[in-house]
Amino acid sequence: MTPEIKPEQSIELLKALHILTRDGKMNQDSRRKLKQVYHLFNFIEPLLKGLKEEGGDISLVDHGAGKSYLGFILYDLFFKALNDGSHIYGIETREELVQKSRELASHLGFGRMSFLNLSVADSITSTALPERIDVVTALHACDTATDDAIRFALQKHARHIVVVPCCQAEVAGVLRRLKGGMLASTALSEIWRHPIHTREFGSQITNVLRCLQLEAHGYQVTVTELVGWEHSMKNELIIATYKDLPRRRPAERLQEVLKSVGLEEMGERFFTESGACRADA
Ligand SMILES: C[S@@+](CC[C@H](N)C(=O)[O-])C[C@H]1O[C@@H](n2cnc3c(N)ncnc32)[C@H](O)[C@@H]1O
């Protein structure tokens, strides 16, 4: 099926993002890219529509924005048509990318987009951002930047959190050093024999812990696959929506998982302040 360019879409933007060729044509590659972009947009659009129906402006922060194509696509397909103070912020440590995004936004007249040359961790306390943010996204933000993005979202009481984690080396490093705590005395210690298995197990456990962390803050969590995303193997999509759900059970499970795999020392990372119910509280 060929994805169609919507009438309101900016052709200039699609060219700048290399979704359309320079002469405005679609080839097989650009069709695939456009399909992927719509696929991701289809997950986020209902969240934005829901917020809009509740009234008020929407604030969205995209962490580890890179060339900011997620932010630009969201702006073009949704925010552009809003006649209000809704705003998209892109957070990125590479200054040249921040500068390029600023220039592109200015060229396209996308006035309610800002790009900040900050690390995700520093953005948590930056005065350049509002106290509350409605939607937080982080698409392949490197390593622990996803964890910082989650911390940011919890601090800002985000209504929706959408992350596609990248590789996370921190947990695998601790697992390797401690050789798996309770698991070390079982046949599952095989996971520590080959580094690639330790790394992949570390990634999976990290995402399990992230989901429990979000649930321990009252969020409802859905995990799905971002199919066919840019040749990347990292395509686990985690969507969390704040529902003020009971927190004790996920907090207990989080602590149990940490203990089972010998990651107790990482408790602080996954038990962040702002309203989490600590299992031992
Ligand atoms: C793999 S790219 C993904 C870019 C974009 N989100 C996308 O999906 O196309 C990761 C980006 O995150 C940025 N980044 C990595 N760590 C960061 C951090 N701690 N704070 C802010 N940006 C970070 C990198 O400079 C890079 O541009």
Short mmCIF file of C-alpha atoms in Angstrom, two decimals, residues 5-200:
data_model
loop_
_atom_site.label_atom_id
_atom_site.label_comp_id
_atom_site.label_asym_id
_atom_site.label_seq_id
_atom_site.Cartn_x
_atom_site.Cartn_y
_atom_site.Cartn_z
CA ILE A 5 0.95 12.66 1.25
CA LYS A 6 -1.77 14.52 3.10
CA PRO A 7 -2.96 17.77 1.48
CA GLU A 8 -1.91 19.89 4.46
CA GLN A 9 1.60 18.42 4.64
CA SER A 10 4.60 20.62 3.88
CA ILE A 11 6.37 19.33 0.78
CA GLU A 12 9.39 21.42 1.74
CA LEU A 13 9.60 19.66 5.08
CA LEU A 14 9.33 16.24 3.49
CA LYS A 15 12.21 17.16 1.18
CA ALA A 16 14.30 18.53 4.05
CA LEU A 17 13.78 15.28 5.94
CA HIS A 18 14.64 13.30 2.76
CA ILE A 19 11.23 11.69 2.81
CA LEU A 20 10.72 13.13 -0.67
CA THR A 21 13.55 13.33 -3.18
CA ARG A 22 14.91 16.78 -4.02
CA ASP A 23 12.68 16.96 -7.12
CA GLY A 24 9.65 16.10 -4.99
CA LYS A 25 9.33 12.50 -6.12
CA MET A 26 8.66 9.38 -4.12
CA ASN A 27 10.83 6.36 -4.65
CA GLN A 28 10.67 3.03 -2.91
CA ASP A 29 12.88 4.28 -0.11
CA SER A 30 10.83 7.41 0.55
CA ARG A 31 7.57 5.40 0.48
CA ARG A 32 9.00 3.19 3.17
CA LYS A 33 10.12 6.16 5.24
CA LEU A 34 6.76 7.90 4.97
CA LYS A 35 5.00 4.72 6.00
CA GLN A 36 7.22 4.47 9.09
CA VAL A 37 6.57 8.08 10.02
CA TYR A 38 2.81 7.60 9.74
CA HIS A 39 3.09 4.42 11.76
CA LEU A 40 4.67 6.33 14.67
CA PHE A 41 2.33 9.29 14.20
CA ASN A 42 -0.65 6.93 14.45
CA PHE A 43 0.42 6.02 17.98
CA ILE A 44 0.88 9.63 19.09
CA GLU A 45 -2.00 11.40 17.33
CA PRO A 46 -4.79 9.88 19.50
CA LEU A 47 -2.92 11.00 22.63
CA LEU A 48 -2.71 14.56 21.29
CA LYS A 49 -6.36 14.54 20.21
CA GLY A 50 -7.40 13.36 23.67
CA LEU A 51 -5.47 16.21 25.30
CA LYS A 52 -6.94 18.72 22.89
CA GLU A 53 -10.48 17.54 23.63
CA GLU A 54 -9.82 18.26 27.30
CA GLY A 55 -9.03 21.84 26.28
CA GLY A 56 -5.94 23.97 26.76
CA ASP A 57 -2.59 24.12 25.03
CA ILE A 58 -0.35 21.07 24.56
CA SER A 59 3.33 21.08 25.46
CA LEU A 60 5.51 18.31 24.04
CA VAL A 61 9.21 17.70 24.65
CA ASP A 62 11.21 15.44 22.33
CA HIS A 63 14.47 14.27 23.96
CA GLY A 64 17.59 13.31 22.01
CA ALA A 65 15.88 14.97 19.08
CA GLY A 66 18.73 14.54 16.57
CA LYS A 67 17.52 16.14 13.33
CA SER A 68 14.15 16.55 15.03
CA TYR A 69 12.20 14.79 12.37
CA LEU A 70 9.71 13.40 14.91
CA GLY A 71 9.09 16.92 16.24
CA PHE A 72 8.78 18.34 12.73
CA ILE A 73 6.36 15.65 11.59
CA LEU A 74 4.22 16.09 14.72
CA TYR A 75 4.19 19.84 14.19
CA ASP A 76 3.34 19.57 10.50
CA LEU A 77 0.59 16.98 10.93
CA PHE A 78 -0.97 18.18 14.18
CA PHE A 79 0.39 21.29 15.91
CA LYS A 80 0.47 23.49 12.79
CA ALA A 81 -3.32 23.53 12.55
CA LEU A 82 -3.82 24.45 16.21
CA ASN A 83 -4.53 28.08 16.76
CA ASP A 84 -3.25 28.24 20.29
CA GLY A 85 -0.12 28.29 22.43
CA SER A 86 0.75 24.61 21.98
CA HIS A 87 4.48 24.12 21.71
CA ILE A 88 7.09 21.52 20.80
CA TYR A 89 10.56 21.57 22.39
CA GLY A 90 13.47 19.55 21.01
CA ILE A 91 16.33 18.69 23.41
CA GLU A 92 19.66 17.80 21.84
CA THR A 93 23.32 17.94 22.92
CA ARG A 94 24.77 18.36 19.42
CA GLU A 95 24.80 22.08 18.82
CA GLU A 96 24.98 21.87 15.03
CA LEU A 97 21.77 19.81 14.93
CA VAL A 98 20.03 22.27 17.23
CA GLN A 99 21.09 25.12 14.96
CA LYS A 100 19.91 23.31 11.81
CA SER A 101 16.53 22.55 13.37
CA ARG A 102 16.12 26.19 14.40
CA GLU A 103 16.87 27.29 10.84
CA LEU A 104 14.46 24.77 9.31
CA ALA A 105 11.66 25.71 11.73
CA SER A 106 12.19 29.39 10.98
CA HIS A 107 12.27 28.73 7.21
CA LEU A 108 9.00 26.77 7.38
CA GLY A 109 7.34 29.30 9.67
CA PHE A 110 6.88 26.70 12.41
CA GLY A 111 6.82 29.37 15.11
CA ARG A 112 5.82 27.24 18.08
CA MET A 113 8.89 25.01 18.01
CA SER A 114 12.00 25.58 20.15
CA PHE A 115 15.27 23.70 20.13
CA LEU A 116 17.44 23.68 23.21
CA ASN A 117 21.10 22.74 23.30
CA LEU A 118 20.87 20.79 26.56
CA SER A 119 21.41 17.30 27.84
CA VAL A 120 18.25 15.49 28.88
CA ALA A 121 19.49 15.47 32.49
CA ASP A 122 20.09 19.25 32.48
CA SER A 123 16.72 19.93 30.87
CA ILE A 124 15.02 18.67 34.05
CA THR A 125 16.04 21.82 35.91
CA SER A 126 16.28 24.21 32.94
CA THR A 127 14.21 27.37 33.28
CA ALA A 128 13.80 27.42 29.50
CA LEU A 129 11.11 24.77 29.87
CA PRO A 130 7.70 25.02 31.56
CA GLU A 131 7.04 23.38 34.95
CA ARG A 132 4.56 20.97 33.45
CA ILE A 133 4.82 19.14 30.16
CA ASP A 134 1.96 17.12 28.66
CA VAL A 135 3.79 14.74 26.35
CA VAL A 136 7.37 13.48 26.49
CA THR A 137 8.92 11.55 23.63
CA ALA A 138 12.39 10.03 23.26
CA LEU A 139 13.14 8.11 20.11
CA HIS A 140 16.41 6.19 20.27
CA ALA A 141 17.88 8.64 22.77
CA CYS A 142 21.27 7.09 23.46
CA ASP A 143 21.99 4.81 26.39
CA THR A 144 20.75 6.23 29.71
CA ALA A 145 19.23 9.33 28.03
CA THR A 146 15.96 7.34 27.90
CA ASP A 147 16.11 6.94 31.70
CA ASP A 148 16.75 10.67 32.06
CA ALA A 149 13.79 11.32 29.75
CA ILE A 150 11.59 9.18 32.00
CA ARG A 151 12.89 11.06 35.05
CA PHE A 152 12.12 14.34 33.25
CA ALA A 153 8.60 13.13 32.42
CA LEU A 154 7.91 12.09 36.02
CA GLN A 155 9.17 15.44 37.35
CA LYS A 156 7.01 17.32 34.85
CA HIS A 157 3.94 15.18 35.58
CA ALA A 158 3.63 14.27 31.91
CA ARG A 159 0.28 12.87 30.85
CA HIS A 160 1.83 10.70 28.16
CA ILE A 161 5.32 9.27 27.74
CA VAL A 162 6.37 7.69 24.46
CA VAL A 163 9.85 6.17 24.31
CA VAL A 164 11.69 3.88 21.93
CA PRO A 165 14.81 3.02 23.95
CA CYS A 166 18.24 2.68 22.42
CA CYS A 167 20.90 0.27 23.69
CA GLN A 168 21.44 0.69 27.42
CA ALA A 169 24.90 -0.36 28.57
CA GLU A 170 24.64 0.61 32.22
CA VAL A 171 22.53 -2.29 33.49
CA ALA A 172 24.49 -4.87 31.45
CA GLY A 173 27.70 -3.44 32.96
CA VAL A 174 26.42 -3.92 36.51
CA LEU A 175 25.08 -7.38 35.65
CA ARG A 176 28.46 -8.38 34.24
CA ARG A 177 30.31 -7.09 37.28
CA LEU A 178 28.04 -8.77 39.81
CA LYS A 179 27.32 -11.87 37.71
CA GLY A 180 23.63 -11.85 38.38
CA GLY A 181 23.07 -12.05 42.11
CA MET A 182 20.54 -14.76 42.91
CA LEU A 183 20.60 -16.04 39.31
CA ALA A 184 24.30 -16.85 39.62
CA SER A 185 23.50 -20.01 41.58
CA THR A 186 21.09 -21.27 38.89
CA ALA A 187 21.50 -22.52 35.31
CA LEU A 188 20.50 -19.02 34.17
CA SER A 189 24.07 -17.99 34.97
CA GLU A 190 24.59 -19.13 31.35
CA ILE A 191 23.43 -15.59 30.47
CA TRP A 192 26.83 -14.36 31.73
CA ARG A 193 28.87 -16.69 29.52
CA HIS A 194 28.65 -14.75 26.28
CA PRO A 195 28.83 -10.94 26.30
CA ILE A 196 26.18 -10.55 23.60
CA HIS A 197 23.68 -12.46 25.73
CA THR A 198 24.53 -10.37 28.81
CA ARG A 199 24.08 -7.21 26.75
CA GLU A 200 20.72 -8.22 25.27
#
